[in-house]
mmCIF file of C-alpha atoms and ligand atoms in Angstrom:
data_model
loop_
_atom_site.group_PDB
_atom_site.id
_atom_site.type_symbol
_atom_site.label_atom_id
_atom_site.label_comp_id
_atom_site.label_asym_id
_atom_site.label_seq_id
_atom_site.Cartn_x
_atom_site.Cartn_y
_atom_site.Cartn_z
ATOM 1 C CA MET A 23 21.744 -92.987 17.978
ATOM 2 C CA ASN A 24 22.378 -89.266 18.635
ATOM 3 C CA GLN A 25 22.153 -88.457 14.964
ATOM 4 C CA VAL A 26 22.216 -84.995 13.370
ATOM 5 C CA PRO A 27 18.842 -83.293 13.888
ATOM 6 C CA ASP A 28 16.403 -83.013 11.018
ATOM 7 C CA ILE A 29 15.596 -79.282 10.692
ATOM 8 C CA ARG A 30 12.610 -78.036 8.705
ATOM 9 C CA ILE A 31 12.018 -74.343 8.148
ATOM 10 C CA CYS A 32 8.507 -73.144 7.282
ATOM 11 C CA PRO A 33 7.389 -69.670 6.219
ATOM 12 C CA ASP A 34 5.161 -69.109 9.242
ATOM 13 C CA ALA A 35 3.680 -70.656 12.379
ATOM 14 C CA ALA A 36 0.599 -71.984 10.571
ATOM 15 C CA SER A 37 2.780 -73.955 8.155
ATOM 16 C CA VAL A 38 4.780 -75.340 11.080
ATOM 17 C CA GLN A 39 1.537 -76.588 12.638
ATOM 18 C CA GLN A 40 0.368 -78.055 9.340
ATOM 19 C CA MET A 41 3.657 -79.838 8.693
ATOM 20 C CA ALA A 42 3.728 -81.150 12.266
ATOM 21 C CA ALA A 43 0.182 -82.507 11.978
ATOM 22 C CA GLU A 44 1.026 -84.371 8.756
ATOM 23 C CA TRP A 45 4.238 -85.710 10.270
ATOM 24 C CA ILE A 46 2.547 -86.898 13.486
ATOM 25 C CA VAL A 47 -0.260 -88.618 11.578
ATOM 26 C CA ALA A 48 2.280 -90.525 9.481
ATOM 27 C CA LEU A 49 4.289 -91.541 12.546
ATOM 28 C CA ALA A 50 1.223 -92.554 14.575
ATOM 29 C CA ARG A 51 -0.120 -94.663 11.712
ATOM 30 C CA GLU A 52 3.217 -96.412 11.283
ATOM 31 C CA ARG A 53 3.599 -97.143 15.017
ATOM 32 C CA ILE A 54 -0.017 -98.271 15.449
ATOM 33 C CA ALA A 55 0.268 -100.574 12.430
ATOM 34 C CA ALA A 56 3.426 -102.088 13.910
ATOM 35 C CA THR A 57 2.552 -102.241 17.617
ATOM 36 C CA ASN A 58 -1.104 -101.252 18.187
ATOM 37 C CA HIS A 59 0.218 -98.527 20.462
ATOM 38 C CA PHE A 60 1.250 -94.896 20.184
ATOM 39 C CA GLY A 61 2.575 -93.101 23.262
ATOM 40 C CA MET A 62 2.599 -89.347 22.748
ATOM 41 C CA VAL A 63 4.001 -86.844 25.227
ATOM 42 C CA LEU A 64 2.411 -83.416 24.810
ATOM 43 C CA ALA A 65 4.104 -80.041 25.131
ATOM 44 C CA GLY A 66 2.533 -77.042 26.839
ATOM 45 C CA GLY A 67 2.883 -73.378 25.995
ATOM 46 C CA SER A 68 1.257 -71.546 23.125
ATOM 47 C CA THR A 69 3.085 -72.918 20.061
ATOM 48 C CA PRO A 70 1.478 -76.401 19.918
ATOM 49 C CA GLN A 71 -2.107 -75.171 20.288
ATOM 50 C CA GLY A 72 -2.651 -74.751 16.553
ATOM 51 C CA LEU A 73 -1.172 -78.213 15.995
ATOM 52 C CA TYR A 74 -3.571 -79.782 18.494
ATOM 53 C CA ARG A 75 -6.521 -78.004 16.871
ATOM 54 C CA ARG A 76 -5.467 -79.320 13.477
ATOM 55 C CA LEU A 77 -5.143 -82.903 14.757
ATOM 56 C CA ALA A 78 -8.671 -82.606 16.187
ATOM 57 C CA ALA A 79 -10.199 -81.557 12.857
ATOM 58 C CA ALA A 80 -10.608 -82.897 9.322
ATOM 59 C CA PRO A 81 -8.736 -84.351 7.587
ATOM 60 C CA PHE A 82 -6.320 -85.458 10.342
ATOM 61 C CA VAL A 83 -8.815 -86.469 13.020
ATOM 62 C CA ASP A 84 -9.996 -89.462 10.984
ATOM 63 C CA GLN A 85 -6.494 -90.608 10.067
ATOM 64 C CA ILE A 86 -5.366 -91.784 13.512
ATOM 65 C CA ALA A 87 -6.766 -94.779 15.455
ATOM 66 C CA TRP A 88 -7.150 -92.675 18.609
ATOM 67 C CA GLU A 89 -8.216 -95.754 20.650
ATOM 68 C CA GLN A 90 -4.574 -96.866 20.484
ATOM 69 C CA VAL A 91 -3.107 -93.539 21.600
ATOM 70 C CA HIS A 92 -1.747 -92.910 25.114
ATOM 71 C CA ILE A 93 -1.134 -89.364 26.295
ATOM 72 C CA LEU A 94 1.360 -88.004 28.819
ATOM 73 C CA TRP A 95 2.606 -84.460 29.437
ATOM 74 C CA GLY A 96 6.218 -83.366 29.215
ATOM 75 C CA ASP A 97 5.536 -80.718 31.802
ATOM 76 C CA GLU A 98 2.699 -79.213 33.767
ATOM 77 C CA ARG A 99 2.178 -76.008 35.655
ATOM 78 C CA TYR A 100 1.286 -76.772 39.307
ATOM 79 C CA VAL A 101 -2.205 -75.350 39.126
ATOM 80 C CA SER A 102 -5.623 -76.996 39.221
ATOM 81 C CA ALA A 103 -6.791 -78.829 36.129
ATOM 82 C CA ASP A 104 -9.354 -76.150 35.317
ATOM 83 C CA ASP A 105 -6.928 -73.241 35.661
ATOM 84 C CA PRO A 106 -6.412 -71.331 32.390
ATOM 85 C CA GLN A 107 -2.643 -71.882 32.850
ATOM 86 C CA SER A 108 -2.992 -75.690 32.961
ATOM 87 C CA ASN A 109 -1.323 -77.537 30.101
ATOM 88 C CA TYR A 110 -3.821 -80.363 30.674
ATOM 89 C CA ARG A 111 -6.724 -77.971 30.250
ATOM 90 C CA MET A 112 -5.191 -76.518 27.095
ATOM 91 C CA ALA A 113 -4.772 -79.993 25.580
ATOM 92 C CA CYS A 114 -8.342 -80.945 26.536
ATOM 93 C CA ASP A 115 -9.792 -77.792 24.998
ATOM 94 C CA THR A 116 -7.822 -78.051 21.762
ATOM 95 C CA LEU A 117 -7.519 -81.825 21.213
ATOM 96 C CA LEU A 118 -8.519 -84.362 23.810
ATOM 97 C CA THR A 119 -12.234 -83.612 24.089
ATOM 98 C CA HIS A 120 -12.519 -83.911 20.303
ATOM 99 C CA VAL A 121 -10.939 -87.351 19.788
ATOM 100 C CA SER A 122 -11.815 -90.853 20.982
ATOM 101 C CA ILE A 123 -8.884 -91.658 23.261
ATOM 102 C CA PRO A 124 -10.148 -93.834 26.146
ATOM 103 C CA SER A 125 -9.964 -91.730 29.310
ATOM 104 C CA GLU A 126 -7.825 -94.366 31.047
ATOM 105 C CA GLN A 127 -5.144 -93.752 28.378
ATOM 106 C CA ILE A 128 -4.857 -90.056 29.245
ATOM 107 C CA TYR A 129 -2.455 -89.487 32.121
ATOM 108 C CA PRO A 130 -2.585 -85.898 33.403
ATOM 109 C CA VAL A 131 0.075 -84.800 35.852
ATOM 110 C CA PRO A 132 -1.542 -84.809 39.315
ATOM 111 C CA THR A 133 -1.527 -81.287 40.736
ATOM 112 C CA SER A 134 -3.676 -81.706 43.828
ATOM 113 C CA PHE A 135 -1.032 -82.911 46.295
ATOM 114 C CA ALA A 136 0.067 -80.269 48.784
ATOM 115 C CA ASP A 137 3.635 -81.282 48.011
ATOM 116 C CA PRO A 138 4.648 -81.241 44.319
ATOM 117 C CA VAL A 139 7.482 -83.670 45.108
ATOM 118 C CA ARG A 140 4.816 -86.259 45.910
ATOM 119 C CA ALA A 141 3.074 -85.479 42.612
ATOM 120 C CA ALA A 142 6.356 -86.009 40.765
ATOM 121 C CA SER A 143 6.788 -89.449 42.385
ATOM 122 C CA VAL A 144 3.253 -90.454 41.478
ATOM 123 C CA TYR A 145 3.704 -89.294 37.886
ATOM 124 C CA GLU A 146 6.985 -91.132 37.624
ATOM 125 C CA VAL A 147 5.057 -94.397 38.041
ATOM 126 C CA GLN A 148 2.832 -93.433 35.073
ATOM 127 C CA VAL A 149 5.810 -92.535 32.910
ATOM 128 C CA GLN A 150 7.537 -95.796 33.814
ATOM 129 C CA SER A 151 4.401 -97.707 32.898
ATOM 130 C CA LEU A 152 4.113 -96.028 29.501
ATOM 131 C CA LEU A 153 7.796 -96.682 28.891
ATOM 132 C CA GLU A 154 7.214 -100.367 29.592
ATOM 133 C CA GLN A 155 4.225 -100.457 27.239
ATOM 134 C CA GLY A 156 6.455 -98.890 24.574
ATOM 135 C CA ARG A 157 9.206 -101.459 25.141
ATOM 136 C CA GLY A 158 11.428 -98.929 26.892
ATOM 137 C CA GLN A 159 10.644 -96.027 24.584
ATOM 138 C CA LEU A 160 8.181 -93.157 24.325
ATOM 139 C CA ASP A 161 7.033 -93.093 20.701
ATOM 140 C CA LEU A 162 6.902 -89.305 20.430
ATOM 141 C CA VAL A 163 7.903 -86.474 22.749
ATOM 142 C CA LEU A 164 6.677 -83.063 21.605
ATOM 143 C CA LEU A 165 8.634 -80.134 22.974
ATOM 144 C CA GLY A 166 8.674 -76.365 22.766
ATOM 145 C CA MET A 167 11.543 -74.104 23.642
ATOM 146 C CA GLY A 168 11.605 -70.787 25.459
ATOM 147 C CA PRO A 169 13.708 -67.753 24.484
ATOM 148 C CA ASP A 170 16.105 -68.719 27.299
ATOM 149 C CA GLY A 171 16.653 -72.217 25.861
ATOM 150 C CA HIS A 172 14.459 -74.033 28.402
ATOM 151 C CA THR A 173 12.411 -76.969 27.276
ATOM 152 C CA ALA A 174 9.620 -78.782 29.141
ATOM 153 C CA SER A 175 10.097 -77.095 32.547
ATOM 154 C CA LEU A 176 13.877 -77.529 32.601
ATOM 155 C CA PHE A 177 15.257 -74.000 32.949
ATOM 156 C CA PRO A 178 18.797 -72.631 32.645
ATOM 157 C CA HIS A 179 20.976 -73.180 35.721
ATOM 158 C CA HIS A 180 18.091 -74.763 37.650
ATOM 159 C CA PRO A 181 19.066 -77.592 40.054
ATOM 160 C CA ALA A 182 16.574 -79.859 38.219
ATOM 161 C CA LEU A 183 19.059 -80.010 35.343
ATOM 162 C CA ASN A 184 21.242 -82.144 37.583
ATOM 163 C CA SER A 185 18.558 -84.698 38.522
ATOM 164 C CA PRO A 186 19.908 -88.213 39.029
ATOM 165 C CA GLU A 187 19.820 -90.394 35.907
ATOM 166 C CA ASN A 188 17.243 -92.713 37.474
ATOM 167 C CA ARG A 189 14.668 -89.917 37.996
ATOM 168 C CA LEU A 190 12.081 -89.595 35.237
ATOM 169 C CA VAL A 191 10.036 -86.758 36.725
ATOM 170 C CA VAL A 192 11.040 -83.799 38.848
ATOM 171 C CA ALA A 193 9.218 -81.106 40.838
ATOM 172 C CA ILE A 194 10.296 -77.604 39.903
ATOM 173 C CA ASP A 195 10.139 -74.533 42.091
ATOM 174 C CA GLN A 196 11.164 -70.988 41.313
ATOM 175 C CA ALA A 197 10.735 -71.424 37.565
ATOM 176 C CA PRO A 198 11.507 -68.093 35.886
ATOM 177 C CA LYS A 199 8.478 -68.507 33.603
ATOM 178 C CA PRO A 200 5.221 -68.260 35.569
ATOM 179 C CA PRO A 201 3.826 -70.109 37.352
ATOM 180 C CA PRO A 202 6.919 -70.881 39.450
ATOM 181 C CA ARG A 203 5.809 -74.360 40.596
ATOM 182 C CA ARG A 204 5.810 -77.021 37.909
ATOM 183 C CA ILE A 205 6.340 -80.737 37.269
ATOM 184 C CA SER A 206 8.612 -81.820 34.423
ATOM 185 C CA LEU A 207 9.972 -84.915 32.772
ATOM 186 C CA THR A 208 13.729 -85.037 33.239
ATOM 187 C CA PHE A 209 16.165 -85.313 30.367
ATOM 188 C CA ALA A 210 16.646 -88.958 31.383
ATOM 189 C CA ALA A 211 12.973 -89.522 30.475
ATOM 190 C CA ILE A 212 12.926 -87.298 27.388
ATOM 191 C CA ASN A 213 15.981 -89.077 26.030
ATOM 192 C CA GLN A 214 14.074 -92.378 26.061
ATOM 193 C CA ALA A 215 12.057 -91.022 23.123
ATOM 194 C CA ALA A 216 12.016 -92.806 19.794
ATOM 195 C CA HIS A 217 11.208 -89.414 18.240
ATOM 196 C CA VAL A 218 11.426 -85.891 19.612
ATOM 197 C CA LEU A 219 9.651 -83.132 17.722
ATOM 198 C CA PHE A 220 10.460 -79.536 18.682
ATOM 199 C CA LEU A 221 8.071 -76.818 17.498
ATOM 200 C CA VAL A 222 9.655 -73.380 17.701
ATOM 201 C CA THR A 223 8.276 -70.164 16.246
ATOM 202 C CA GLY A 224 8.866 -66.453 16.663
ATOM 203 C CA ALA A 225 11.706 -63.983 16.518
ATOM 204 C CA ASP A 226 12.235 -64.093 20.299
ATOM 205 C CA LYS A 227 13.654 -67.636 19.931
ATOM 206 C CA ARG A 228 16.440 -66.620 17.502
ATOM 207 C CA GLU A 229 19.347 -66.508 19.897
ATOM 208 C CA ALA A 230 18.374 -69.666 21.745
ATOM 209 C CA LEU A 231 17.783 -71.644 18.572
ATOM 210 C CA ARG A 232 21.158 -70.701 17.173
ATOM 211 C CA ALA A 233 22.880 -71.518 20.477
ATOM 212 C CA VAL A 234 21.109 -74.850 20.875
ATOM 213 C CA LEU A 235 21.649 -76.024 17.304
ATOM 214 C CA SER A 236 25.071 -74.654 16.477
ATOM 215 C CA GLY A 237 26.575 -72.987 19.538
ATOM 216 C CA ALA A 238 29.253 -74.304 21.877
ATOM 217 C CA ALA A 239 28.051 -76.988 24.270
ATOM 218 C CA ASP A 240 26.704 -75.235 27.367
ATOM 219 C CA PRO A 241 23.717 -77.253 28.586
ATOM 220 C CA GLN A 242 23.378 -75.342 31.854
ATOM 221 C CA GLN A 243 22.829 -72.151 29.870
ATOM 222 C CA TRP A 244 20.880 -73.776 27.013
ATOM 223 C CA PRO A 245 19.053 -76.783 28.498
ATOM 224 C CA ALA A 246 17.517 -77.864 25.169
ATOM 225 C CA GLN A 247 21.028 -78.922 24.080
ATOM 226 C CA THR A 248 20.620 -81.916 26.411
ATOM 227 C CA VAL A 249 17.829 -83.419 24.286
ATOM 228 C CA ARG A 250 19.706 -86.245 22.588
ATOM 229 C CA PRO A 251 17.665 -89.462 22.584
ATOM 230 C CA HIS A 252 19.840 -92.518 23.202
ATOM 231 C CA ASN A 253 18.084 -94.455 20.488
ATOM 232 C CA GLY A 254 15.910 -91.981 18.668
ATOM 233 C CA SER A 255 15.702 -88.996 16.364
ATOM 234 C CA VAL A 256 15.197 -85.265 16.857
ATOM 235 C CA THR A 257 13.222 -83.159 14.379
ATOM 236 C CA TRP A 258 12.917 -79.374 14.597
ATOM 237 C CA MET A 259 10.066 -77.577 12.843
ATOM 238 C CA VAL A 260 10.619 -73.837 13.001
ATOM 239 C CA ASP A 261 9.320 -70.766 11.226
ATOM 240 C CA SER A 262 11.426 -68.295 9.312
ATOM 241 C CA ALA A 263 10.986 -65.639 12.033
ATOM 242 C CA THR A 264 13.462 -67.664 14.118
ATOM 243 C CA GLY A 265 16.145 -66.646 11.635
ATOM 244 C CA LEU A 266 17.204 -70.203 10.915
ATOM 245 C CA GLY A 267 18.318 -70.580 7.335
ATOM 246 C CA GLU A 268 19.438 -66.950 7.095
ATOM 247 C CA THR A 269 23.056 -66.535 6.154
HETATM 248 C C1 6PG D 291 5.214 -74.603 29.487
HETATM 249 C C2 6PG D 291 6.078 -75.332 28.558
HETATM 250 C C3 6PG D 291 7.296 -74.692 28.018
HETATM 251 C C4 6PG D 291 6.978 -74.194 26.609
HETATM 252 C C5 6PG D 291 8.016 -73.206 26.144
HETATM 253 C C6 6PG D 291 7.613 -72.566 24.843
HETATM 254 O O1 6PG D 291 4.327 -75.230 30.038
HETATM 255 O O2 6PG D 291 5.406 -73.414 29.705
HETATM 256 O O3 6PG D 291 5.783 -76.602 28.210
HETATM 257 O O4 6PG D 291 8.436 -75.491 27.942
HETATM 258 O O5 6PG D 291 6.907 -75.252 25.701
HETATM 259 O O6 6PG D 291 8.153 -72.205 27.123
HETATM 260 O O7 6PG D 291 6.404 -71.884 25.063
HETATM 261 P P1 6PG D 291 5.677 -71.128 23.891
HETATM 262 O O8 6PG D 291 5.257 -72.150 22.912
HETATM 263 O O9 6PG D 291 4.495 -70.461 24.562
HETATM 264 O O10 6PG D 291 6.673 -70.152 23.349
#
C-alpha cells in the first residue's frame, strides 16, 4: 500500500493520548467485530504511558472486548520483568493489570536467557504465531520515536538495521539509549502491520520528525523512515511542540 501517512497534530501530549485512545478503541472494535481477534504491539518509552492509562479507565476500558486482544511488544529492554526500565512492567502497571486479557494472550519478550540472541529466536516464534493468527498481519503496531529518529530499538547506523528480510526479531547490543541490551522487532516484522500508529511528543523530536516525514531518504540516519507497511497504513499523532504544522 505504502500510502501517504495520516498526520494529526494536537495541542499537547494529553490530547495526543486522548485521540490515540479513541482511535484504538474504534479500530479494535472494528477488527474484533470482523475477526474476533485484535493483535496489538505495544511501544515502550514514556510517551504511550498516558495512552495506556486512558485505555485502562472509563470510558474506554468498557469499550473493548479485551478477551479477544493479544499483546506483543515492539521492543524490550534486556532487564528483568520487574525492573523499573522494563517495557513489560510499564505496560502491566498502566494497562494490563487493569483489563481482562487472558494471560496466555500476553506475550512478553523473554529476558531471562543469558544470551539475548536466544531470546530473540524464542520471541520470533511468538511473533510468527501472532502473524498467522492475524492472517499474515499484525492489526496494530504502536511506535514511538526518539530524537535521533530511532523507533522500537532500531537505532541510527546500527547493524540491526540491516537484518535479513526473514528475521522478525533481533537482539540489540550497544544501543545508544540505555539500557544498551535490547530486543526489537525488525522492520520486516513492523512492516507486516495493518496499521502503524506513531505517538510523538516534545520539542526534542522536531528535527527527527521533519527529517522522517519530509526529509531526503536516509534510513540509516533516520530509521523511522523505514516504517512503510507493505499492505497497511501509517498514522502519526504528534503534539504542537514537535513543530509540525508550523510554516
Ligand atoms: C524504548 C522504546 C523507544 C521509545 C522511543 C521514544 O523502549 O525505549 O520503545 O523506541 O519508543 O525512544 O521514547 P519516549 O516516548 O520516552 O520519548
